[in-house]
Short mmCIF file of C-alpha atoms and ligand atoms in Angstrom, two decimals:
data_model
loop_
_atom_site.label_atom_id
_atom_site.label_comp_id
_atom_site.label_asym_id
_atom_site.label_seq_id
_atom_site.Cartn_x
_atom_site.Cartn_y
_atom_site.Cartn_z
CA UNK A 30 -0.20 -0.08 0.03
CA UNK A 31 1.40 3.56 -1.35
CA UNK A 32 2.02 6.06 1.52
CA UNK A 33 -0.92 7.99 0.06
CA UNK A 34 -3.22 5.54 1.06
CA UNK A 35 -2.41 6.16 4.71
CA UNK A 36 -4.81 8.21 6.91
CA UNK A 37 -3.85 7.45 10.27
CA UNK A 38 -0.25 6.24 12.10
CA UNK A 39 -0.06 5.99 16.10
CA UNK A 40 3.56 4.62 17.08
CA UNK A 41 4.56 3.65 20.56
CA UNK A 42 1.92 4.83 22.37
CA UNK A 43 2.10 4.09 26.20
CA UNK A 44 -0.45 5.65 28.86
CA UNK A 45 -0.17 5.16 32.55
CA UNK A 46 -3.78 4.97 35.23
CA UNK A 47 -3.25 5.12 39.27
CA UNK A 48 -1.32 1.24 39.53
CA UNK A 49 -1.99 0.73 36.09
CA UNK A 50 -0.38 -0.01 32.62
CA UNK A 51 -3.64 0.50 30.23
CA UNK A 52 -0.73 1.26 27.32
CA UNK A 53 2.38 -0.11 26.23
CA UNK A 54 3.73 0.23 23.20
CA UNK A 55 0.95 0.19 20.65
CA UNK A 56 1.12 0.67 17.03
CA UNK A 57 -1.30 0.85 14.67
CA UNK A 58 -1.90 2.36 11.38
CA UNK A 59 -5.06 2.90 9.46
CA UNK A 60 -5.96 3.18 5.71
CA UNK A 61 -8.45 4.63 3.66
CA UNK A 62 -10.62 2.42 2.26
CA UNK A 63 -10.12 -0.35 4.97
CA UNK A 64 -11.41 -1.84 8.16
CA UNK A 65 -9.21 -1.99 10.52
CA UNK A 66 -10.54 -4.65 14.05
CA UNK A 67 -8.67 -3.85 17.04
CA UNK A 68 -8.83 -7.28 19.51
CA UNK A 69 -8.48 -8.38 22.53
CA UNK A 70 -9.35 -9.29 25.85
CA UNK A 71 -11.36 -7.12 28.78
CA UNK A 72 -9.26 -4.52 29.75
CA UNK A 73 -6.52 -5.14 26.99
CA UNK A 74 -6.38 -1.86 26.45
CA UNK A 75 -9.08 -0.56 23.65
CA UNK A 76 -11.15 1.65 24.32
CA UNK A 77 -7.84 3.51 26.03
CA UNK A 78 -6.42 3.06 22.89
CA UNK A 79 -9.29 4.89 20.63
CA UNK A 80 -9.76 7.81 23.63
CA UNK A 81 -6.52 8.47 22.43
CA UNK A 82 -7.60 8.88 18.79
CA UNK A 83 -10.58 11.39 19.76
CA UNK A 84 -9.20 13.81 22.75
CA UNK A 85 -10.90 11.89 25.26
CA UNK A 86 -6.67 11.00 26.97
CA UNK A 87 -4.09 12.79 25.78
CA UNK A 88 -1.24 9.29 25.50
CA UNK A 89 2.16 9.57 28.36
CA UNK A 90 4.58 8.89 25.22
CA UNK A 91 4.55 8.00 21.31
CA UNK A 92 3.53 9.45 18.40
CA UNK A 93 -0.33 9.91 16.81
CA UNK A 94 0.43 10.90 12.86
CA UNK A 95 -2.46 12.03 10.67
CA UNK A 96 -1.90 12.83 6.79
CA UNK A 97 2.09 11.43 7.96
CA UNK A 98 1.81 14.48 10.21
CA UNK A 99 3.00 14.55 13.96
CA UNK A 100 -0.39 15.78 16.01
CA UNK A 101 -1.50 16.38 19.19
CA UNK A 102 -5.58 15.52 19.66
CA UNK A 103 -6.49 17.16 23.32
CA UNK A 104 -9.77 17.55 23.05
CA UNK A 105 -12.59 16.24 20.92
CA UNK A 106 -13.11 19.31 18.98
CA UNK A 107 -9.67 18.93 17.85
CA UNK A 108 -10.40 15.42 16.82
CA UNK A 109 -13.78 16.96 14.47
CA UNK A 110 -11.58 19.42 13.04
CA UNK A 111 -8.91 16.17 11.85
CA UNK A 112 -12.05 14.24 10.41
CA UNK A 113 -11.99 11.63 13.44
CA UNK A 114 -15.38 10.57 14.86
CA UNK A 115 -16.17 8.46 17.71
CA UNK A 116 -18.92 5.85 19.15
CA UNK A 117 -18.11 4.89 22.52
CA UNK A 118 -18.59 2.07 24.25
CA UNK A 119 -20.44 3.49 26.55
CA UNK A 120 -23.85 5.50 25.12
CA UNK A 121 -22.99 9.85 25.40
CA UNK A 122 -26.01 11.11 23.88
CA UNK A 123 -28.85 13.32 26.58
CA UNK A 124 -31.67 11.44 27.37
CA UNK A 125 -33.71 14.45 27.59
CA UNK A 126 -33.51 16.14 24.61
CA UNK A 127 -34.52 15.18 21.05
CA UNK A 128 -32.94 12.47 18.96
CA UNK A 129 -32.61 15.57 16.52
CA UNK A 130 -31.26 17.71 19.08
CA UNK A 131 -28.74 15.05 20.47
CA UNK A 132 -27.25 14.28 16.58
CA UNK A 133 -26.27 17.71 15.53
CA UNK A 134 -26.04 18.54 19.59
CA UNK A 135 -23.57 22.09 19.25
CA UNK A 136 -23.10 22.30 15.57
CA UNK A 137 -27.57 22.88 15.00
CA UNK A 138 -27.75 24.64 10.99
CA UNK A 139 -28.81 28.02 12.22
CA UNK A 140 -31.03 30.56 11.00
CA UNK A 141 -30.22 34.32 10.92
CA UNK A 142 -28.67 33.96 14.12
CA UNK A 143 -31.34 31.03 14.93
CA UNK A 144 -31.11 27.44 16.14
CA UNK A 145 -33.09 26.06 12.60
CA UNK A 146 -35.02 23.41 14.60
CA UNK A 147 -36.70 22.39 10.84
CA UNK A 148 -33.94 22.43 9.38
CA UNK A 149 -32.56 20.55 11.83
CA UNK A 150 -34.83 17.82 11.59
CA UNK A 151 -35.57 16.96 8.82
CA UNK A 152 -31.53 17.16 8.53
CA UNK A 153 -31.39 14.10 11.09
CA UNK A 154 -33.87 12.50 9.53
CA UNK A 155 -32.47 12.27 6.57
CA UNK A 156 -29.74 10.16 8.65
CA UNK A 157 -31.96 9.00 10.96
CA UNK A 158 -33.51 7.07 6.44
CA UNK A 159 -29.60 6.29 6.08
CA UNK A 160 -29.26 3.95 9.33
CA UNK A 161 -32.71 2.30 8.28
CA UNK A 162 -34.30 4.01 12.14
CA UNK A 163 -37.86 4.31 12.32
CA UNK A 164 -38.31 7.37 15.41
CA UNK A 165 -39.56 10.75 14.79
CA UNK A 166 -36.58 13.33 14.91
CA UNK A 167 -38.79 14.92 18.28
CA UNK A 168 -38.04 11.52 20.19
CA UNK A 169 -37.19 11.86 23.27
CA UNK A 170 -33.52 9.73 23.45
CA UNK A 171 -34.79 8.87 26.83
CA UNK A 172 -37.55 7.02 25.18
CA UNK A 173 -35.80 4.68 22.74
CA UNK A 174 -34.53 1.03 23.93
CA UNK A 175 -30.09 0.25 24.14
CA UNK A 176 -30.60 -0.97 19.99
CA UNK A 177 -32.05 2.14 18.82
CA UNK A 178 -29.62 4.70 21.57
CA UNK A 179 -26.91 2.92 19.17
CA UNK A 180 -28.67 4.05 15.93
CA UNK A 181 -28.72 7.34 17.10
CA UNK A 182 -25.01 6.77 17.69
CA UNK A 183 -24.33 5.78 14.91
CA UNK A 184 -26.14 8.47 13.04
CA UNK A 185 -24.67 11.32 15.12
CA UNK A 186 -21.53 9.86 13.68
CA UNK A 187 -22.29 9.81 9.79
CA UNK A 188 -23.36 13.64 10.79
CA UNK A 189 -19.87 14.48 11.16
CA UNK A 190 -18.53 13.14 7.72
CA UNK A 191 -15.52 11.85 9.07
CA UNK A 192 -12.98 10.78 7.13
CA UNK A 193 -11.73 8.03 10.05
CA UNK A 194 -14.68 7.15 11.53
CA UNK A 195 -13.99 4.61 15.45
CA UNK A 196 -16.63 2.49 16.28
CA UNK A 197 -16.41 1.13 19.97
CA UNK A 198 -18.52 -2.20 20.19
CA UNK A 199 -21.59 -0.80 17.77
CA UNK A 200 -22.96 -4.41 17.56
CA UNK A 201 -22.90 -5.82 21.55
CA UNK A 202 -26.51 -4.13 21.51
CA UNK A 203 -27.25 -4.44 18.36
CA UNK A 204 -29.79 -8.14 16.83
CA UNK A 205 -28.12 -9.30 13.97
CA UNK A 206 -31.12 -7.66 11.39
CA UNK A 207 -29.28 -4.16 13.18
CA UNK A 208 -25.89 -5.58 12.44
CA UNK A 209 -26.87 -6.38 8.29
CA UNK A 210 -27.20 -2.71 7.80
CA UNK A 211 -24.46 -1.63 10.28
CA UNK A 212 -22.62 -3.84 7.48
CA UNK A 213 -24.11 -2.32 5.20
CA UNK A 214 -23.86 1.71 5.87
CA UNK A 215 -19.22 0.67 6.85
CA UNK A 216 -19.00 -1.13 3.97
CA UNK A 217 -20.25 2.41 1.86
CA UNK A 218 -18.41 4.77 3.88
CA UNK A 219 -15.43 1.98 3.35
CA UNK A 220 -16.41 2.73 -0.63
CA UNK A 221 -16.33 5.98 -0.50
CA UNK A 222 -12.56 6.24 1.09
CA UNK A 223 -13.85 6.52 4.59
CA UNK A 224 -10.76 4.26 7.28
CA UNK A 225 -12.79 3.01 9.90
CA UNK A 226 -11.51 1.54 13.13
CA UNK A 227 -13.56 -1.49 14.61
CA UNK A 228 -14.24 -3.15 17.82
CA UNK A 229 -16.40 -6.64 18.15
CA UNK A 230 -15.98 -9.50 21.05
CA UNK A 231 -17.66 -10.91 18.56
CA UNK A 232 -15.08 -13.07 16.71
CA UNK A 233 -17.64 -13.99 13.53
CA UNK A 234 -18.17 -10.45 12.25
CA UNK A 235 -14.02 -10.16 11.89
CA UNK A 236 -14.00 -12.14 8.34
CA UNK A 237 -17.93 -10.50 7.75
CA UNK A 238 -15.95 -6.57 8.13
CA UNK A 239 -12.93 -6.59 8.60
CA UNK A 240 -9.75 -5.93 5.87
CA UNK A 241 -6.86 -6.27 9.10
CA UNK A 242 -6.91 -6.48 12.11
CA UNK A 243 -4.36 -5.95 15.40
CA UNK A 244 -4.35 -7.90 18.32
CA UNK A 245 -3.49 -5.55 21.23
CA UNK A 246 -2.78 -7.66 24.52
CA UNK A 247 -1.99 -6.68 28.07
CA UNK A 248 -1.09 -2.84 26.77
CA UNK A 249 0.58 -3.77 23.41
CA UNK A 250 0.12 -4.54 20.20
CA UNK A 251 1.12 -8.64 19.88
CA UNK A 252 0.18 -8.91 16.03
CA UNK A 253 -1.64 -8.02 12.93
CA UNK A 254 -3.44 -10.56 10.70
CA UNK A 255 -5.39 -10.78 7.97
CA UNK A 256 -9.24 -10.60 9.18
CA UNK A 257 -9.58 -14.17 7.47
CA UNK A 258 -7.61 -15.53 9.92
CA UNK A 259 -9.48 -18.36 11.18
CA UNK A 260 -11.23 -17.80 14.63
CA UNK A 261 -9.32 -20.18 15.93
CA UNK A 262 -6.14 -18.53 15.83
CA UNK A 263 -7.35 -15.35 15.97
CA UNK A 264 -8.24 -16.25 20.07
CA UNK A 265 -5.39 -17.81 20.41
CA UNK A 266 -3.59 -14.58 19.11
CA UNK A 267 -5.78 -12.26 21.65
CA UNK A 268 -5.73 -15.08 24.90
CA UNK A 269 -2.89 -16.13 25.08
CA UNK A 270 -4.23 -19.90 23.94
CA UNK A 271 -7.00 -21.92 22.40
CA UNK A 272 -10.34 -23.20 23.65
CA UNK A 273 -11.52 -25.91 23.01
CA UNK A 274 -14.82 -25.41 24.12
CA UNK A 275 -17.07 -23.15 24.04
CA UNK A 276 -19.91 -24.23 25.56
CA UNK A 277 -19.30 -26.26 28.17
CA UNK A 278 -22.30 -26.53 29.42
CA UNK A 279 -22.92 -30.12 31.49
CA UNK A 280 -26.33 -31.38 32.01
CA UNK A 281 -27.89 -31.53 35.42
CA UNK A 282 -30.51 -33.68 36.31
CA UNK A 283 -33.65 -31.36 36.65
CA UNK A 284 -35.57 -31.35 40.07
CA UNK A 285 -38.62 -29.06 40.93
CA UNK A 286 -40.00 -26.53 40.39
CA UNK A 287 -38.59 -23.35 42.05
CA UNK A 288 -39.89 -20.57 39.55
CA UNK A 289 -43.58 -20.29 38.05
CA UNK A 290 -44.66 -18.02 36.26
CA UNK A 291 -48.08 -17.58 35.60
CA UNK A 292 -50.40 -15.66 33.37
CA UNK A 293 -48.40 -13.03 33.50
CA UNK A 294 -49.64 -9.66 32.26
CA UNK A 295 -48.74 -5.95 32.06
CA UNK A 296 -50.98 -4.49 29.91
CA UNK A 297 -49.73 -3.30 26.27
CA UNK A 298 -46.07 -5.20 27.82
CA UNK A 299 -45.98 -8.52 27.40
CA UNK A 300 -49.42 -10.71 27.88
CA UNK A 301 -50.33 -14.12 29.41
CA UNK A 302 -46.69 -15.30 29.43
CA UNK A 303 -46.69 -18.87 31.66
CA UNK A 304 -43.21 -21.26 32.46
CA UNK A 305 -41.53 -22.79 34.99
CA UNK A 306 -37.72 -23.26 35.45
CA UNK A 307 -37.03 -25.86 37.82
CA UNK A 308 -33.39 -27.16 40.24
CA UNK A 309 -30.46 -27.62 38.36
CA UNK A 310 -31.84 -26.35 34.82
CA UNK A 311 -30.63 -23.13 32.57
CA UNK A 312 -33.47 -22.38 30.37
CA UNK A 313 -32.85 -19.75 27.48
CA UNK A 314 -35.80 -17.26 26.42
CA UNK A 315 -35.01 -16.30 22.69
CA UNK A 316 -36.79 -13.50 20.83
CA UNK A 317 -36.17 -10.42 18.99
CA UNK A 318 -35.16 -7.37 20.66
CA UNK A 319 -38.35 -5.39 21.56
CA UNK A 320 -39.75 -8.98 22.56
CA UNK A 321 -40.67 -8.10 25.98
CA UNK A 322 -37.91 -10.51 27.38
CA UNK A 323 -36.70 -7.52 30.33
CA UNK A 324 -39.80 -6.65 30.93
CA UNK A 325 -40.78 -10.06 31.73
CA UNK A 326 -37.65 -10.50 33.89
CA UNK A 327 -37.63 -6.82 35.87
CA UNK A 328 -41.69 -7.61 36.50
CA UNK A 329 -40.64 -10.91 37.95
CA UNK A 330 -37.88 -9.87 39.53
CA UNK A 331 -40.40 -6.99 41.61
CA UNK A 332 -37.86 -4.05 39.86
CA UNK A 333 -41.41 -3.16 37.69
CA UNK A 334 -45.23 -3.94 38.73
CA UNK A 335 -47.17 -6.22 36.32
CA UNK A 336 -51.21 -6.30 35.96
CA UNK A 337 -51.95 -10.03 36.77
CA UNK A 338 -50.60 -12.83 36.67
CA UNK A 339 -48.71 -14.92 39.75
CA UNK A 340 -45.25 -15.44 40.18
CA UNK A 341 -43.77 -18.25 42.60
CA UNK A 342 -40.62 -19.65 43.93
CA UNK A 343 -40.59 -22.67 45.77
CA UNK A 344 -44.03 -22.88 46.58
CA UNK A 345 -44.24 -19.72 47.89
CA UNK A 346 -45.95 -16.14 46.31
CA UNK A 347 -44.16 -13.71 45.18
CA UNK A 348 -45.26 -9.71 46.11
CA UNK A 349 -45.62 -8.19 43.10
CA UNK A 350 -43.09 -4.83 42.31
CA UNK A 351 -41.07 -5.52 45.32
CA UNK A 352 -37.57 -6.92 44.79
CA UNK A 353 -37.11 -7.10 48.50
CA UNK A 354 -39.27 -9.83 48.64
CA UNK A 355 -38.36 -11.05 45.35
CA UNK A 356 -34.75 -11.37 46.64
CA UNK A 357 -35.54 -12.78 49.94
CA UNK A 358 -36.63 -15.75 48.43
CA UNK A 359 -33.33 -16.24 46.39
CA UNK A 360 -34.48 -14.73 42.94
CA UNK A 361 -31.73 -12.73 41.52
CA UNK A 362 -31.25 -10.35 37.98
CA UNK A 363 -27.73 -9.65 36.54
CA UNK A 364 -29.30 -6.82 34.50
CA UNK A 365 -29.67 -5.57 30.80
CA UNK A 366 -28.24 -2.29 31.72
CA UNK A 367 -25.53 -2.91 34.29
CA UNK A 368 -24.30 0.81 34.11
CA UNK A 369 -27.75 2.05 34.87
CA UNK A 370 -28.84 -0.87 37.01
CA UNK A 371 -26.63 -3.45 38.45
CA UNK A 372 -23.17 -0.95 39.50
CA UNK A 373 -23.08 1.31 42.24
CA UNK A 374 -19.68 2.97 39.60
CA UNK A 375 -18.32 5.57 42.44
CA UNK A 376 -17.77 2.59 44.70
CA UNK A 377 -15.36 -0.32 44.39
CA UNK A 378 -14.87 -3.52 42.98
CA UNK A 379 -14.78 -5.24 46.85
CA UNK A 380 -18.02 -3.21 47.90
CA UNK A 381 -19.98 -3.68 44.76
CA UNK A 382 -19.19 -8.07 44.96
CA UNK A 383 -20.82 -7.86 48.32
CA UNK A 384 -23.70 -5.65 47.77
CA UNK A 385 -26.11 -7.99 47.43
CA UNK A 386 -23.98 -10.31 49.91
CA UNK A 387 -23.64 -7.94 52.55
CA UNK A 388 -27.10 -7.45 52.31
CA UNK A 389 -27.60 -11.02 53.44
CA UNK A 390 -24.94 -11.14 55.66
CA UNK A 391 -26.38 -7.81 57.90
CA UNK A 392 -29.71 -9.56 57.61
CA UNK A 393 -28.37 -11.97 60.06
CA UNK A 394 -27.02 -9.36 61.93
CA UNK A 395 -23.25 -9.49 60.97
CA UNK A 396 -20.83 -8.90 58.29
CA UNK A 397 -18.07 -11.25 58.28
CA UNK A 398 -15.76 -8.18 56.09
CA UNK A 399 -12.71 -10.53 55.63
CA UNK A 400 -14.36 -12.96 54.53
CA UNK A 401 -16.58 -11.18 52.71
CA UNK A 402 -12.85 -9.83 50.88
CA UNK A 403 -11.85 -13.02 50.24
CA UNK A 404 -14.96 -14.42 48.49
CA UNK A 405 -14.67 -10.83 46.44
CA UNK A 406 -11.36 -11.32 45.33
CA UNK A 407 -11.90 -15.84 44.75
CA UNK A 408 -14.88 -14.08 41.84
CA UNK A 409 -12.78 -11.43 40.37
CA UNK A 410 -9.34 -13.94 39.50
CA UNK A 411 -12.25 -16.51 38.36
CA UNK A 412 -13.96 -13.98 35.48
CA UNK A 413 -10.19 -12.78 35.56
CA UNK A 414 -11.21 -9.25 36.30
CA UNK A 415 -7.93 -7.05 35.28
CA UNK A 416 -7.72 -3.78 38.14
CA UNK A 417 -5.04 -2.78 40.04
CA UNK A 418 -6.99 -4.09 42.41
CA UNK A 419 -10.13 -4.57 45.06
CA UNK A 420 -10.37 -1.60 46.18
CA UNK A 421 -10.99 -0.13 42.78
CA UNK A 422 -13.63 2.33 41.44
CA UNK A 423 -16.01 -0.17 38.87
CA UNK A 424 -16.13 3.32 37.05
CA UNK A 425 -12.63 3.21 35.54
CA UNK A 426 -12.66 -0.51 34.82
CA UNK A 427 -13.49 -1.60 31.32
CA UNK A 428 -16.79 -2.32 29.33
CA UNK A 429 -16.29 -5.88 30.03
CA UNK A 430 -14.69 -5.66 33.58
CA UNK A 431 -17.65 -4.27 34.72
CA UNK A 432 -19.88 -6.61 33.53
CA UNK A 433 -17.37 -9.14 34.87
CA UNK A 434 -18.63 -7.85 38.82
CA UNK A 435 -22.25 -7.32 37.65
CA UNK A 436 -22.30 -10.90 36.94
CA UNK A 437 -19.53 -11.93 40.59
CA UNK A 438 -21.89 -10.09 42.50
CA UNK A 439 -24.26 -12.42 41.81
CA UNK A 440 -22.68 -15.65 41.49
CA UNK A 441 -21.69 -14.95 45.20
CA UNK A 442 -25.15 -14.35 46.91
CA UNK A 443 -26.33 -17.61 46.84
CA UNK A 444 -29.55 -16.82 44.35
CA UNK A 445 -31.70 -20.08 43.97
CA UNK A 446 -33.31 -18.63 41.06
CA UNK A 447 -31.16 -16.59 38.74
CA UNK A 448 -32.55 -14.76 36.10
CA UNK A 449 -29.55 -13.08 33.33
CA UNK A 450 -30.51 -10.59 30.67
CA UNK A 451 -27.69 -10.68 28.51
CA UNK A 452 -24.67 -11.89 30.80
CA UNK A 453 -22.27 -11.99 27.54
CA UNK A 454 -22.48 -8.81 25.88
CA UNK A 455 -19.45 -6.92 25.30
CA UNK A 456 -17.29 -10.13 27.54
CA UNK A 457 -14.32 -11.39 25.55
CA UNK A 458 -14.28 -15.15 24.40
CA UNK A 459 -12.36 -16.52 27.43
CA UNK A 460 -14.25 -14.82 30.12
CA UNK A 461 -17.70 -16.22 29.01
CA UNK A 462 -16.18 -19.54 29.21
CA UNK A 463 -15.76 -18.98 32.89
CA UNK A 464 -19.60 -17.58 33.46
CA UNK A 465 -21.07 -20.72 31.45
CA UNK A 466 -18.75 -22.21 33.67
CA UNK A 467 -19.59 -20.59 37.03
CA UNK A 468 -23.44 -21.48 35.72
CA UNK A 469 -22.84 -24.73 35.62
CA UNK A 470 -21.80 -24.98 39.47
CA UNK A 471 -25.01 -22.53 40.12
CA UNK A 472 -27.38 -25.54 38.28
CA UNK A 473 -25.27 -28.21 40.11
CA UNK A 474 -25.42 -26.76 43.18
CA UNK A 475 -29.25 -27.12 42.60
CA UNK A 476 -30.34 -23.64 41.10
CA UNK A 477 -32.54 -22.43 38.77
CA UNK A 478 -31.56 -20.11 36.12
CA UNK A 479 -33.66 -18.50 33.75
CA UNK A 480 -30.95 -16.71 30.85
CA UNK A 481 -31.95 -14.34 27.92
CA UNK A 482 -29.91 -13.98 25.18
CA UNK A 483 -29.98 -12.39 21.60
CA UNK A 484 -27.08 -14.82 20.93
CA UNK A 485 -28.68 -17.17 20.07
CA UNK A 486 -25.48 -20.01 19.55
CA UNK A 487 -25.13 -19.43 23.36
CA UNK A 488 -28.36 -19.79 23.42
CA UNK A 489 -28.48 -23.03 21.67
CA UNK A 490 -25.20 -24.40 23.27
CA UNK A 491 -26.01 -23.93 27.68
CA UNK A 492 -29.76 -24.04 27.67
CA UNK A 493 -31.72 -27.63 28.90
CA UNK A 494 -34.57 -26.03 26.96
CA UNK A 495 -35.71 -22.76 24.74
CA UNK A 496 -38.66 -20.76 25.37
CA UNK A 497 -38.97 -18.27 22.74
CA UNK A 498 -40.72 -14.65 23.13
CA UNK A 499 -42.66 -12.49 20.11
CA UNK A 500 -44.61 -8.94 20.54
CA UNK A 501 -45.25 -9.37 24.17
CA UNK A 502 -46.54 -13.38 24.20
CA UNK A 503 -44.37 -17.02 25.00
CA UNK A 504 -44.63 -18.56 21.51
CA UNK A 505 -42.58 -21.68 21.77
CA UNK A 506 -41.21 -24.16 24.33
CA UNK A 507 -38.44 -26.13 22.26
CA UNK A 508 -36.24 -28.51 24.08
CA UNK A 509 -32.27 -28.30 23.76
CA UNK A 510 -32.84 -31.72 21.24
CA UNK A 511 -34.98 -29.66 18.81
CA UNK A 512 -33.56 -26.59 19.45
CA UNK A 513 -32.11 -24.46 16.50
CA UNK A 514 -30.84 -21.46 15.04
CA UNK A 515 -33.77 -21.92 12.83
CA UNK A 516 -36.53 -23.65 14.85
CA UNK A 517 -35.58 -20.96 17.71
CA UNK A 518 -35.72 -17.92 14.35
CA UNK A 519 -38.47 -19.18 12.96
CA UNK A 520 -41.02 -19.21 15.98
CA UNK A 521 -39.36 -15.91 17.35
CA UNK A 522 -40.58 -13.44 13.75
CA UNK A 523 -43.99 -15.09 14.23
CA UNK A 524 -46.22 -12.98 14.81
CA UNK A 525 -48.39 -14.20 17.19
CA UNK A 526 -52.39 -14.02 17.68
CA UNK A 527 -53.36 -15.36 20.52
CA UNK A 528 -55.30 -18.54 18.91
CA UNK A 529 -52.32 -19.00 17.07
CA UNK A 530 -49.57 -18.33 19.58
CA UNK A 531 -51.66 -20.96 22.09
CA UNK A 532 -51.59 -23.37 18.88
CA UNK A 533 -47.70 -23.26 19.26
CA UNK A 534 -46.51 -23.58 22.25
CA UNK A 535 -48.89 -27.42 22.15
CA UNK A 536 -47.19 -27.83 19.75
CA UNK A 537 -43.89 -27.37 20.87
CA UNK A 538 -45.00 -29.35 23.89
CA UNK A 539 -46.69 -32.83 22.56
CA UNK A 540 -42.91 -32.39 21.79
N1 ATP B 22 -9.83 6.89 33.73
C1 ATP B 22 -9.25 5.21 34.29
N2 ATP B 22 -8.57 4.53 35.25
C2 ATP B 22 -8.45 3.46 35.96
N3 ATP B 22 -7.79 3.11 35.05
C3 ATP B 22 -8.56 3.04 34.15
C4 ATP B 22 -9.33 4.01 32.76
N4 ATP B 22 -9.44 4.18 31.68
C5 ATP B 22 -9.17 2.39 31.77
N5 ATP B 22 -8.59 2.14 32.54
C6 ATP B 22 -7.59 1.11 33.08
O1 ATP B 22 -7.24 0.58 31.43
C7 ATP B 22 -7.12 -0.91 31.18
C8 ATP B 22 -7.77 -0.70 29.88
O2 ATP B 22 -8.88 -0.42 30.20
P1 ATP B 22 -9.45 -0.36 28.36
O3 ATP B 22 -10.67 -0.16 29.11
O4 ATP B 22 -8.89 0.42 27.57
O5 ATP B 22 -9.20 -1.94 28.28
P2 ATP B 22 -10.91 -2.56 26.32
O6 ATP B 22 -10.04 -3.22 26.22
O7 ATP B 22 -11.59 -1.35 25.49
O8 ATP B 22 -11.36 -3.38 27.66
P3 ATP B 22 -13.23 -3.98 27.32
O9 ATP B 22 -13.41 -5.57 25.80
O10 ATP B 22 -13.34 -4.47 28.73
O11 ATP B 22 -14.09 -2.89 26.42
C9 ATP B 22 -8.21 -1.70 32.47
O12 ATP B 22 -7.94 -2.83 33.38
C10 ATP B 22 -8.52 -0.56 32.81
O13 ATP B 22 -9.26 -0.67 34.59
MG1 MG B 23 -13.57 -1.19 25.73
#
């Protein structure tokens, strides 16, 4: 490739945070019209590296060159001036502003010195159309679900007409249809000569969208390979060993029903949802985004109310809309929105891991802090939480490591019924296997696990039974032996009228 094609070059970048060397000499380059994938375990330094390019962090040492000239990117404005746009792993939208206002924040078209609202909305509508998002430019961002927020972020980046587009795990919260749409946009941008830095933990996406891959391990670039490199080789480069079994489910004989949900209805959200999870079972819940899975989980956990129906744990009826009662009965929920609901960001890793156990312990009257800390240390070690120490604030952990803490917290809590909502979103391949093994240990010890996941191979690989939801209804139930990508998807896209849905459930049950 001739020098003319090179847009960006990074040489020997170093960055240290208190107690952590985040980047320890990274080299990287980006050409016009290519998708360059950054691959690495949770905490390897991917997000930190791109923050050097977006002006969010400054390097301690090393050089950044744009068009062959050394630059210092002090802030976001400088990055924008250089034509670098970034979609962060954490959303950067203002909840109370409209979609259009968020897209053009600080750059709204003006007319006679005033913000031209009509034009802002028209321009936003055009961008929304481009990313295939059908929401009104006037909708409040607060009202959008997580997948739609991501599409708004993408529309915002497109509005900048960048030459370099950086995307930090853009597909983590998207469904397969949305990923396809995103890839179409990315390919079009690539044809227009935009250079794209793409971060993902979904290895199958790399060959589909990437050209080159740079692998980062412990803050160092350890290799550069073509995107067509076989998966096993990518894994080996990334985690330093190979992984034989991706879904190590060890089935246990199912015991008594621990969780029984009957006729659960929340008007306009979900309708007549019934299912059971027995001791020793992992029950997967598949469905499209918006099918109502998260809403049902939250209602069962008592986080949201419902209008009719019942929830029983080990035969005892649970009070409606009462999280404390649910927790006392032994239900745990690892929420989808980890930052909003799962963590206290300005508390330490140890404190976050102890949040649930502490509650149980103080109820008994005493807190064995030493034992608690030891247990926290064990879980952190098992999951490979990359941190300076148990005292590090969760806010400064990498995205994937924050997720590990949310899960670890509930694994420590001795729950009888654990509900996991998108448990491995943003988790690297090695840590995923650890989480699956912990799920095995839980069910071997007699717990019941309900696992909501949009990662179909994960649902198929780890569940003993698969429930499928569509448009707020349970539309099918398949035993692991009959659940395939096709059979699950066929149910997930079905439009349930109540009769049809009932027949399908019957058909699946009769299996
Ligand atoms: N502001 C900060 N203060 C302290 N440590 C930090 C800060 N930001 C990042 N780190 C640390 O730097 C290391 C690299 O984090 P980074 O977010 O770059 O990882 P990542 O590769 O993006 O991981 P993930 O796949 O989980 O998103 C981690 O150990 C993290 O805890
Ligand atoms: Mg990251």
